[in-house]
Amino acid sequence: MTRSEPGHSRPDPTLSAIMSERRQLINLAYRLLGSLAEAEDVVQETYARWYAMSQQQQEAIESPGAWLTKVASRICLDLLGSARARRERYVGEWIPEPLPGRTEWINGRTGGATADPADRVTLDESINMAFLVVLESMTPAERVALILHDVFRYSFAEVAEIVGRTPAACRQLASSARRRIRASQPPATPTAQQAGIVRNFKQAWEARDIDALIGLLDPEATAIADGGGLASAHLHPIAGGEPIARAFLEVAEKAPDLTLLERTVNGQPGLVAQLDGVTVVVVAFDVAGDRIKHIWAVRNPEKLRPWTTAWRAYP
């Protein structure tokens, strides 16, 4: 973490903290909450608490970065405690907010490496949709312990201070969370193979070829759509390869002008559907072997706002 230098060599020590820590805080809060909008709110509140302190109080903090992380994590922990109740009132299924990639994927490969290490952290396995969905099944304490320790490499002593448990208890929380992850996720399919399968799905969807779609789907596949009551979507998961294929063909029939684009969704090959240049659906996939096991289709326009900005910035 970035440490504040003593003395008056920096007229505004908070500026350095903001510049060097904000992106990591966004990365942390997004993983904990599954929402980029909520993550940004958490970071804003974290900095508001920093600015509420006097300069003397700020200078007494040895590591502003560690302080900011601790505060942001505690805010997230509080939000997670109330999130379950809020999502029970959500219309239909709730899916974590899809995160745009910075580059298009071509033949299963993303563009060149980014310069900032904090950018790379958004492309690893802890950001993919399947991982985030499993996190939703965990208790808030399990989720925080796993992300802080396994992803951001905080010691269990540091995690304990944030979560309000003993280090031994935090170790158990992380262990329990890992078991959930291992039980829910099959061996990883190489990205190039995923890209080919998703591309074949796109082509079959465009051609309205139901047999090809069924052939790409695991017979026990599930598809979940998130409209949030703001866009039409199935209120319950669809189970089975053939019912899923028929549902996608129904979408194609209702929206014949839909344009499908191959895009990185949460660091993995996915699809974006646009009408008149406006993103209306973002689709994430979980591929096991040579079949699609899970599909998550986000239609809630509030969750698609970052995509319009992303595609302007990264055409």
mmCIF file of C-alpha atoms in Angstrom:
data_model
loop_
_atom_site.group_PDB
_atom_site.id
_atom_site.type_symbol
_atom_site.label_atom_id
_atom_site.label_comp_id
_atom_site.label_asym_id
_atom_site.label_seq_id
_atom_site.Cartn_x
_atom_site.Cartn_y
_atom_site.Cartn_z
ATOM 1 C CA MET A 1 0.000 0.000 0.000
ATOM 2 C CA THR A 2 1.054 3.590 -0.577
ATOM 3 C CA ARG A 3 2.377 5.169 2.596
ATOM 4 C CA SER A 4 2.034 8.823 3.460
ATOM 5 C CA GLU A 5 5.389 10.560 3.738
ATOM 6 C CA PRO A 6 5.939 12.609 6.914
ATOM 7 C CA GLY A 7 6.658 16.305 6.911
ATOM 8 C CA HIS A 8 5.505 18.879 4.397
ATOM 9 C CA SER A 9 6.978 17.462 1.179
ATOM 10 C CA ARG A 10 3.415 16.831 0.021
ATOM 11 C CA PRO A 11 1.110 19.822 0.424
ATOM 12 C CA ASP A 12 -1.939 17.581 0.051
ATOM 13 C CA PRO A 13 -1.330 13.989 1.208
ATOM 14 C CA THR A 14 -4.929 13.062 0.298
ATOM 15 C CA LEU A 15 -4.292 13.690 -3.394
ATOM 16 C CA SER A 16 -1.695 10.920 -3.555
ATOM 17 C CA ALA A 17 -4.055 8.529 -1.762
ATOM 18 C CA ILE A 18 -6.867 9.227 -4.207
ATOM 19 C CA MET A 19 -4.709 8.884 -7.288
ATOM 20 C CA SER A 20 -2.990 5.672 -6.245
ATOM 21 C CA GLU A 21 -5.760 3.796 -4.434
ATOM 22 C CA ARG A 22 -9.061 4.601 -6.143
ATOM 23 C CA ARG A 23 -8.849 1.940 -8.840
ATOM 24 C CA GLN A 24 -7.937 -0.804 -6.381
ATOM 25 C CA LEU A 25 -10.838 0.231 -4.152
ATOM 26 C CA ILE A 26 -13.220 0.012 -7.117
ATOM 27 C CA ASN A 27 -11.835 -3.449 -7.940
ATOM 28 C CA LEU A 28 -12.321 -4.583 -4.346
ATOM 29 C CA ALA A 29 -15.816 -3.145 -3.904
ATOM 30 C CA TYR A 30 -17.032 -4.519 -7.248
ATOM 31 C CA ARG A 31 -16.011 -8.049 -6.277
ATOM 32 C CA LEU A 32 -17.642 -7.722 -2.884
ATOM 33 C CA LEU A 33 -20.912 -6.214 -4.154
ATOM 34 C CA GLY A 34 -21.254 -7.423 -7.746
ATOM 35 C CA SER A 35 -22.267 -3.918 -8.807
ATOM 36 C CA LEU A 36 -20.052 -1.298 -10.405
ATOM 37 C CA ALA A 37 -22.520 1.465 -9.499
ATOM 38 C CA GLU A 38 -22.565 0.427 -5.835
ATOM 39 C CA ALA A 39 -18.775 0.052 -5.868
ATOM 40 C CA GLU A 40 -18.396 3.641 -7.053
ATOM 41 C CA ASP A 41 -20.763 4.816 -4.293
ATOM 42 C CA VAL A 42 -18.700 2.936 -1.705
ATOM 43 C CA VAL A 43 -15.469 4.546 -2.899
ATOM 44 C CA GLN A 44 -17.072 7.987 -2.849
ATOM 45 C CA GLU A 45 -18.244 7.430 0.729
ATOM 46 C CA THR A 46 -14.792 6.134 1.702
ATOM 47 C CA TYR A 47 -13.105 9.294 0.471
ATOM 48 C CA ALA A 48 -15.786 11.435 2.096
ATOM 49 C CA ARG A 49 -14.827 9.887 5.442
ATOM 50 C CA TRP A 50 -11.150 10.579 4.725
ATOM 51 C CA TYR A 51 -11.866 14.247 3.973
ATOM 52 C CA ALA A 52 -14.025 14.523 7.094
ATOM 53 C CA MET A 53 -10.862 14.073 9.195
ATOM 54 C CA SER A 54 -8.584 16.920 10.084
ATOM 55 C CA GLN A 55 -5.175 17.181 8.415
ATOM 56 C CA GLN A 56 -3.581 16.173 11.702
ATOM 57 C CA GLN A 57 -5.702 13.007 11.827
ATOM 58 C CA GLN A 58 -4.816 12.195 8.226
ATOM 59 C CA GLU A 59 -1.084 12.661 8.821
ATOM 60 C CA ALA A 60 -1.265 10.338 11.823
ATOM 61 C CA ILE A 61 -2.322 7.463 9.550
ATOM 62 C CA GLU A 62 0.795 5.581 8.508
ATOM 63 C CA SER A 63 -0.766 3.960 5.431
ATOM 64 C CA PRO A 64 -3.650 5.867 3.791
ATOM 65 C CA GLY A 65 -4.124 2.985 1.355
ATOM 66 C CA ALA A 66 -4.616 0.434 4.126
ATOM 67 C CA TRP A 67 -6.988 2.811 5.932
ATOM 68 C CA LEU A 68 -9.059 3.382 2.786
ATOM 69 C CA THR A 69 -9.240 -0.361 2.105
ATOM 70 C CA LYS A 70 -10.367 -1.088 5.658
ATOM 71 C CA VAL A 71 -13.099 1.557 5.535
ATOM 72 C CA ALA A 72 -14.308 0.515 2.083
ATOM 73 C CA SER A 73 -14.421 -3.151 3.135
ATOM 74 C CA ARG A 74 -16.479 -2.332 6.223
ATOM 75 C CA ILE A 75 -18.926 -0.261 4.176
ATOM 76 C CA CYS A 76 -19.264 -3.192 1.760
ATOM 77 C CA LEU A 77 -19.788 -5.591 4.663
ATOM 78 C CA ASP A 78 -22.666 -3.433 5.939
ATOM 79 C CA LEU A 79 -24.177 -3.226 2.453
ATOM 80 C CA LEU A 80 -23.926 -6.985 1.970
ATOM 81 C CA GLY A 81 -25.888 -7.450 5.169
ATOM 82 C CA SER A 82 -28.829 -5.545 3.700
ATOM 83 C CA ALA A 83 -28.375 -6.667 0.080
ATOM 84 C CA ARG A 84 -30.119 -9.997 0.586
ATOM 85 C CA ALA A 85 -33.284 -8.280 1.786
ATOM 86 C CA ARG A 86 -33.143 -5.774 -1.094
ATOM 87 C CA ARG A 87 -32.713 -8.538 -3.655
ATOM 88 C CA GLU A 88 -35.687 -10.416 -2.270
ATOM 89 C CA ARG A 89 -37.730 -7.410 -3.420
ATOM 90 C CA TYR A 90 -36.006 -7.332 -6.821
ATOM 91 C CA VAL A 91 -38.254 -8.108 -9.788
ATOM 92 C CA GLY A 92 -37.125 -11.435 -11.262
ATOM 93 C CA GLU A 93 -33.616 -12.842 -11.027
ATOM 94 C CA TRP A 94 -30.685 -10.684 -9.850
ATOM 95 C CA ILE A 95 -27.392 -11.084 -11.738
ATOM 96 C CA PRO A 96 -24.146 -9.276 -10.886
ATOM 97 C CA GLU A 97 -23.604 -6.208 -13.043
ATOM 98 C CA PRO A 98 -21.620 -7.212 -16.162
ATOM 99 C CA LEU A 99 -18.241 -5.548 -16.522
ATOM 100 C CA PRO A 100 -16.988 -4.443 -19.955
ATOM 101 C CA GLY A 101 -13.546 -5.433 -21.121
ATOM 102 C CA ARG A 102 -11.072 -2.858 -22.352
ATOM 103 C CA THR A 103 -10.471 -4.665 -25.632
ATOM 104 C CA GLU A 104 -12.371 -6.904 -27.993
ATOM 105 C CA TRP A 105 -11.417 -10.569 -27.978
ATOM 106 C CA ILE A 106 -10.337 -12.088 -31.255
ATOM 107 C CA ASN A 107 -9.808 -15.851 -31.526
ATOM 108 C CA GLY A 108 -10.030 -16.095 -27.754
ATOM 109 C CA ARG A 109 -7.287 -13.584 -27.046
ATOM 110 C CA THR A 110 -7.623 -10.189 -25.420
ATOM 111 C CA GLY A 111 -5.577 -7.218 -26.580
ATOM 112 C CA GLY A 112 -2.155 -6.257 -25.293
ATOM 113 C CA ALA A 113 -1.326 -6.189 -21.599
ATOM 114 C CA THR A 114 -2.479 -3.088 -19.761
ATOM 115 C CA ALA A 115 0.074 -0.820 -18.164
ATOM 116 C CA ASP A 116 -1.536 -0.616 -14.741
ATOM 117 C CA PRO A 117 -1.438 -3.803 -12.588
ATOM 118 C CA ALA A 118 -4.820 -2.788 -11.123
ATOM 119 C CA ASP A 119 -6.319 -3.195 -14.601
ATOM 120 C CA ARG A 120 -5.044 -6.759 -14.869
ATOM 121 C CA VAL A 121 -6.804 -7.684 -11.660
ATOM 122 C CA THR A 122 -10.156 -7.162 -13.393
ATOM 123 C CA LEU A 123 -9.305 -9.878 -15.907
ATOM 124 C CA ASP A 124 -8.487 -12.765 -13.597
ATOM 125 C CA GLU A 125 -10.792 -15.556 -12.533
ATOM 126 C CA SER A 126 -12.187 -13.678 -9.536
ATOM 127 C CA ILE A 127 -14.036 -11.323 -11.874
ATOM 128 C CA ASN A 128 -15.809 -13.833 -14.124
ATOM 129 C CA MET A 129 -19.568 -14.127 -13.891
ATOM 130 C CA ALA A 130 -19.600 -17.723 -12.646
ATOM 131 C CA PHE A 131 -17.331 -16.766 -9.737
ATOM 132 C CA LEU A 132 -19.424 -13.705 -8.852
ATOM 133 C CA VAL A 133 -22.629 -15.753 -8.915
ATOM 134 C CA VAL A 134 -21.154 -18.236 -6.433
ATOM 135 C CA LEU A 135 -20.110 -15.325 -4.210
ATOM 136 C CA GLU A 136 -23.796 -14.362 -4.043
ATOM 137 C CA SER A 137 -24.537 -17.648 -2.232
ATOM 138 C CA MET A 138 -22.027 -16.888 0.532
ATOM 139 C CA THR A 139 -22.507 -15.069 3.798
ATOM 140 C CA PRO A 140 -21.160 -11.494 3.826
ATOM 141 C CA ALA A 141 -18.310 -12.541 6.142
ATOM 142 C CA GLU A 142 -17.327 -15.485 3.894
ATOM 143 C CA ARG A 143 -17.323 -13.256 0.863
ATOM 144 C CA VAL A 144 -15.181 -10.547 2.468
ATOM 145 C CA ALA A 145 -12.732 -13.050 3.953
ATOM 146 C CA LEU A 146 -12.260 -14.853 0.626
ATOM 147 C CA ILE A 147 -11.821 -11.721 -1.490
ATOM 148 C CA LEU A 148 -9.528 -9.884 0.925
ATOM 149 C CA HIS A 149 -7.302 -12.889 1.610
ATOM 150 C CA ASP A 150 -7.297 -14.936 -1.596
ATOM 151 C CA VAL A 151 -7.595 -12.142 -4.159
ATOM 152 C CA PHE A 152 -6.024 -9.110 -2.486
ATOM 153 C CA ARG A 153 -3.575 -11.071 -0.301
ATOM 154 C CA TYR A 154 -4.463 -9.570 3.063
ATOM 155 C CA SER A 155 -3.364 -11.609 6.072
ATOM 156 C CA PHE A 156 -6.057 -13.233 8.200
ATOM 157 C CA ALA A 157 -5.034 -10.913 11.040
ATOM 158 C CA GLU A 158 -5.870 -7.927 8.810
ATOM 159 C CA VAL A 159 -9.085 -9.559 7.619
ATOM 160 C CA ALA A 160 -10.090 -10.222 11.214
ATOM 161 C CA GLU A 161 -9.780 -6.546 12.063
ATOM 162 C CA ILE A 162 -12.152 -5.672 9.217
ATOM 163 C CA VAL A 163 -14.678 -8.470 9.688
ATOM 164 C CA GLY A 164 -14.717 -8.355 13.478
ATOM 165 C CA ARG A 165 -13.811 -12.034 13.945
ATOM 166 C CA THR A 166 -10.683 -13.821 15.124
ATOM 167 C CA PRO A 167 -7.977 -14.691 12.574
ATOM 168 C CA ALA A 168 -8.780 -18.384 13.075
ATOM 169 C CA ALA A 169 -12.465 -17.735 12.381
ATOM 170 C CA CYS A 170 -11.563 -15.784 9.226
ATOM 171 C CA ARG A 171 -9.391 -18.662 8.056
ATOM 172 C CA GLN A 172 -12.397 -20.971 8.447
ATOM 173 C CA LEU A 173 -14.637 -18.511 6.581
ATOM 174 C CA ALA A 174 -12.235 -18.404 3.632
ATOM 175 C CA SER A 175 -11.893 -22.197 3.662
ATOM 176 C CA SER A 176 -15.669 -22.617 3.573
ATOM 177 C CA ALA A 177 -15.902 -20.127 0.708
ATOM 178 C CA ARG A 178 -13.228 -21.980 -1.269
ATOM 179 C CA ARG A 179 -15.152 -25.248 -0.915
ATOM 180 C CA ARG A 180 -18.206 -23.564 -2.421
ATOM 181 C CA ILE A 181 -16.123 -22.314 -5.331
ATOM 182 C CA ARG A 182 -14.561 -25.725 -6.004
ATOM 183 C CA ALA A 183 -17.918 -27.510 -5.785
ATOM 184 C CA SER A 184 -19.598 -25.169 -8.261
ATOM 185 C CA GLN A 185 -16.966 -24.657 -10.925
ATOM 186 C CA PRO A 186 -15.735 -27.300 -13.390
ATOM 187 C CA PRO A 187 -12.121 -27.322 -14.646
ATOM 188 C CA ALA A 188 -11.412 -24.171 -16.634
ATOM 189 C CA THR A 189 -11.882 -24.345 -20.398
ATOM 190 C CA PRO A 190 -9.111 -22.582 -22.370
ATOM 191 C CA THR A 191 -10.163 -19.094 -23.436
ATOM 192 C CA ALA A 192 -9.607 -19.813 -27.136
ATOM 193 C CA GLN A 193 -11.958 -22.793 -26.884
ATOM 194 C CA GLN A 194 -14.547 -20.713 -25.023
ATOM 195 C CA ALA A 195 -14.310 -18.041 -27.713
ATOM 196 C CA GLY A 196 -14.957 -20.571 -30.471
ATOM 197 C CA ILE A 197 -17.999 -22.035 -28.719
ATOM 198 C CA VAL A 198 -19.483 -18.587 -27.991
ATOM 199 C CA ARG A 199 -18.839 -17.539 -31.603
ATOM 200 C CA ASN A 200 -20.620 -20.685 -32.821
ATOM 201 C CA PHE A 201 -23.527 -19.844 -30.509
ATOM 202 C CA LYS A 202 -23.677 -16.337 -31.983
ATOM 203 C CA GLN A 203 -23.732 -17.672 -35.537
ATOM 204 C CA ALA A 204 -26.397 -20.273 -34.720
ATOM 205 C CA TRP A 205 -28.501 -17.610 -32.991
ATOM 206 C CA GLU A 206 -28.200 -15.299 -36.010
ATOM 207 C CA ALA A 207 -29.089 -18.156 -38.376
ATOM 208 C CA ARG A 208 -31.971 -19.232 -36.096
ATOM 209 C CA ASP A 209 -30.607 -22.764 -36.236
ATOM 210 C CA ILE A 210 -32.209 -24.518 -33.274
ATOM 211 C CA ASP A 211 -30.367 -27.790 -33.811
ATOM 212 C CA ALA A 212 -26.989 -26.024 -33.775
ATOM 213 C CA LEU A 213 -27.947 -24.122 -30.619
ATOM 214 C CA ILE A 214 -29.048 -27.293 -28.846
ATOM 215 C CA GLY A 215 -25.806 -28.984 -29.878
ATOM 216 C CA LEU A 216 -23.779 -26.229 -28.183
ATOM 217 C CA LEU A 217 -25.724 -26.390 -24.936
ATOM 218 C CA ASP A 218 -25.287 -28.909 -22.149
ATOM 219 C CA PRO A 219 -28.554 -30.901 -21.825
ATOM 220 C CA GLU A 220 -28.764 -29.696 -18.215
ATOM 221 C CA ALA A 221 -27.756 -26.106 -18.959
ATOM 222 C CA THR A 222 -29.458 -23.188 -17.221
ATOM 223 C CA ALA A 223 -30.116 -19.671 -18.477
ATOM 224 C CA ILE A 224 -30.968 -16.722 -16.255
ATOM 225 C CA ALA A 225 -32.164 -13.312 -17.435
ATOM 226 C CA ASP A 226 -32.125 -10.095 -15.403
ATOM 227 C CA GLY A 227 -34.557 -7.383 -16.461
ATOM 228 C CA GLY A 228 -35.023 -5.857 -13.024
ATOM 229 C CA GLY A 229 -38.622 -5.020 -13.886
ATOM 230 C CA LEU A 230 -37.316 -2.410 -16.342
ATOM 231 C CA ALA A 231 -36.964 -4.681 -19.396
ATOM 232 C CA SER A 232 -38.827 -7.820 -20.448
ATOM 233 C CA ALA A 233 -37.117 -10.989 -19.247
ATOM 234 C CA HIS A 234 -37.991 -14.442 -17.957
ATOM 235 C CA LEU A 235 -38.697 -14.143 -14.244
ATOM 236 C CA HIS A 236 -37.319 -17.598 -13.487
ATOM 237 C CA PRO A 237 -34.312 -19.598 -14.725
ATOM 238 C CA ILE A 238 -34.752 -21.714 -17.867
ATOM 239 C CA ALA A 239 -33.471 -25.271 -17.537
ATOM 240 C CA GLY A 240 -32.466 -27.599 -20.377
ATOM 241 C CA GLY A 241 -30.711 -27.140 -23.697
ATOM 242 C CA GLU A 242 -33.803 -27.226 -25.907
ATOM 243 C CA PRO A 243 -35.918 -24.771 -23.838
ATOM 244 C CA ILE A 244 -32.953 -22.370 -23.741
ATOM 245 C CA ALA A 245 -32.456 -22.615 -27.500
ATOM 246 C CA ARG A 246 -36.149 -21.928 -28.091
ATOM 247 C CA ALA A 247 -36.029 -18.901 -25.782
ATOM 248 C CA PHE A 248 -33.125 -17.393 -27.735
ATOM 249 C CA LEU A 249 -34.923 -18.033 -31.033
ATOM 250 C CA GLU A 250 -37.986 -16.296 -29.612
ATOM 251 C CA VAL A 251 -35.840 -13.232 -28.921
ATOM 252 C CA ALA A 252 -34.516 -13.326 -32.494
ATOM 253 C CA GLU A 253 -38.065 -13.520 -33.869
ATOM 254 C CA LYS A 254 -39.249 -10.568 -31.783
ATOM 255 C CA ALA A 255 -36.174 -8.437 -32.584
ATOM 256 C CA PRO A 256 -35.048 -9.293 -36.150
ATOM 257 C CA ASP A 257 -32.834 -6.168 -36.301
ATOM 258 C CA LEU A 258 -30.755 -7.255 -33.303
ATOM 259 C CA THR A 259 -27.006 -6.893 -33.896
ATOM 260 C CA LEU A 260 -24.777 -9.378 -32.056
ATOM 261 C CA LEU A 261 -21.209 -8.429 -31.155
ATOM 262 C CA GLU A 262 -18.413 -10.540 -29.698
ATOM 263 C CA ARG A 263 -17.168 -8.797 -26.576
ATOM 264 C CA THR A 264 -15.275 -9.497 -23.382
ATOM 265 C CA VAL A 265 -17.741 -9.828 -20.501
ATOM 266 C CA ASN A 266 -16.148 -9.984 -17.055
ATOM 267 C CA GLY A 267 -12.854 -11.025 -18.600
ATOM 268 C CA GLN A 268 -14.275 -13.874 -20.696
ATOM 269 C CA PRO A 269 -15.783 -14.295 -24.179
ATOM 270 C CA GLY A 270 -19.368 -13.064 -24.240
ATOM 271 C CA LEU A 271 -21.933 -11.412 -26.486
ATOM 272 C CA VAL A 272 -23.529 -7.983 -26.633
ATOM 273 C CA ALA A 273 -26.836 -7.402 -28.422
ATOM 274 C CA GLN A 274 -27.623 -3.966 -29.786
ATOM 275 C CA LEU A 275 -30.671 -2.314 -31.341
ATOM 276 C CA ASP A 276 -29.983 0.841 -33.351
ATOM 277 C CA GLY A 277 -26.537 1.060 -31.781
ATOM 278 C CA VAL A 278 -27.859 0.845 -28.207
ATOM 279 C CA THR A 279 -26.811 -2.086 -26.000
ATOM 280 C CA VAL A 280 -29.938 -3.907 -24.847
ATOM 281 C CA VAL A 281 -28.521 -7.253 -23.655
ATOM 282 C CA VAL A 282 -25.152 -8.427 -22.345
ATOM 283 C CA VAL A 283 -24.685 -12.199 -22.262
ATOM 284 C CA ALA A 284 -22.081 -14.042 -20.174
ATOM 285 C CA PHE A 285 -21.326 -17.754 -20.587
ATOM 286 C CA ASP A 286 -19.918 -20.560 -18.476
ATOM 287 C CA VAL A 287 -18.366 -23.201 -20.722
ATOM 288 C CA ALA A 288 -17.542 -26.683 -19.428
ATOM 289 C CA GLY A 289 -15.594 -28.774 -21.899
ATOM 290 C CA ASP A 290 -17.205 -28.284 -25.306
ATOM 291 C CA ARG A 291 -20.679 -27.303 -24.069
ATOM 292 C CA ILE A 292 -22.261 -24.201 -22.569
ATOM 293 C CA LYS A 293 -23.299 -24.937 -18.995
ATOM 294 C CA HIS A 294 -24.683 -21.576 -17.844
ATOM 295 C CA ILE A 295 -25.892 -18.405 -19.554
ATOM 296 C CA TRP A 296 -26.518 -15.072 -17.839
ATOM 297 C CA ALA A 297 -28.344 -12.419 -19.871
ATOM 298 C CA VAL A 298 -28.515 -8.942 -18.358
ATOM 299 C CA ARG A 299 -31.283 -6.704 -19.741
ATOM 300 C CA ASN A 300 -31.730 -4.270 -16.853
ATOM 301 C CA PRO A 301 -30.803 -0.921 -18.500
ATOM 302 C CA GLU A 302 -29.426 0.415 -15.223
ATOM 303 C CA LYS A 303 -26.805 -2.351 -15.286
ATOM 304 C CA LEU A 304 -25.925 -1.669 -18.929
ATOM 305 C CA ARG A 305 -24.922 1.994 -18.552
ATOM 306 C CA PRO A 306 -21.149 1.283 -18.355
ATOM 307 C CA TRP A 307 -21.332 -0.526 -21.694
ATOM 308 C CA THR A 308 -22.330 2.532 -23.708
ATOM 309 C CA THR A 309 -19.420 4.469 -22.234
ATOM 310 C CA ALA A 310 -17.056 1.514 -22.642
ATOM 311 C CA TRP A 311 -17.757 1.053 -26.324
ATOM 312 C CA ARG A 312 -17.302 4.746 -26.983
ATOM 313 C CA ALA A 313 -13.941 4.652 -25.243
ATOM 314 C CA TYR A 314 -12.821 1.295 -26.631
ATOM 315 C CA PRO A 315 -14.372 0.754 -30.086
#
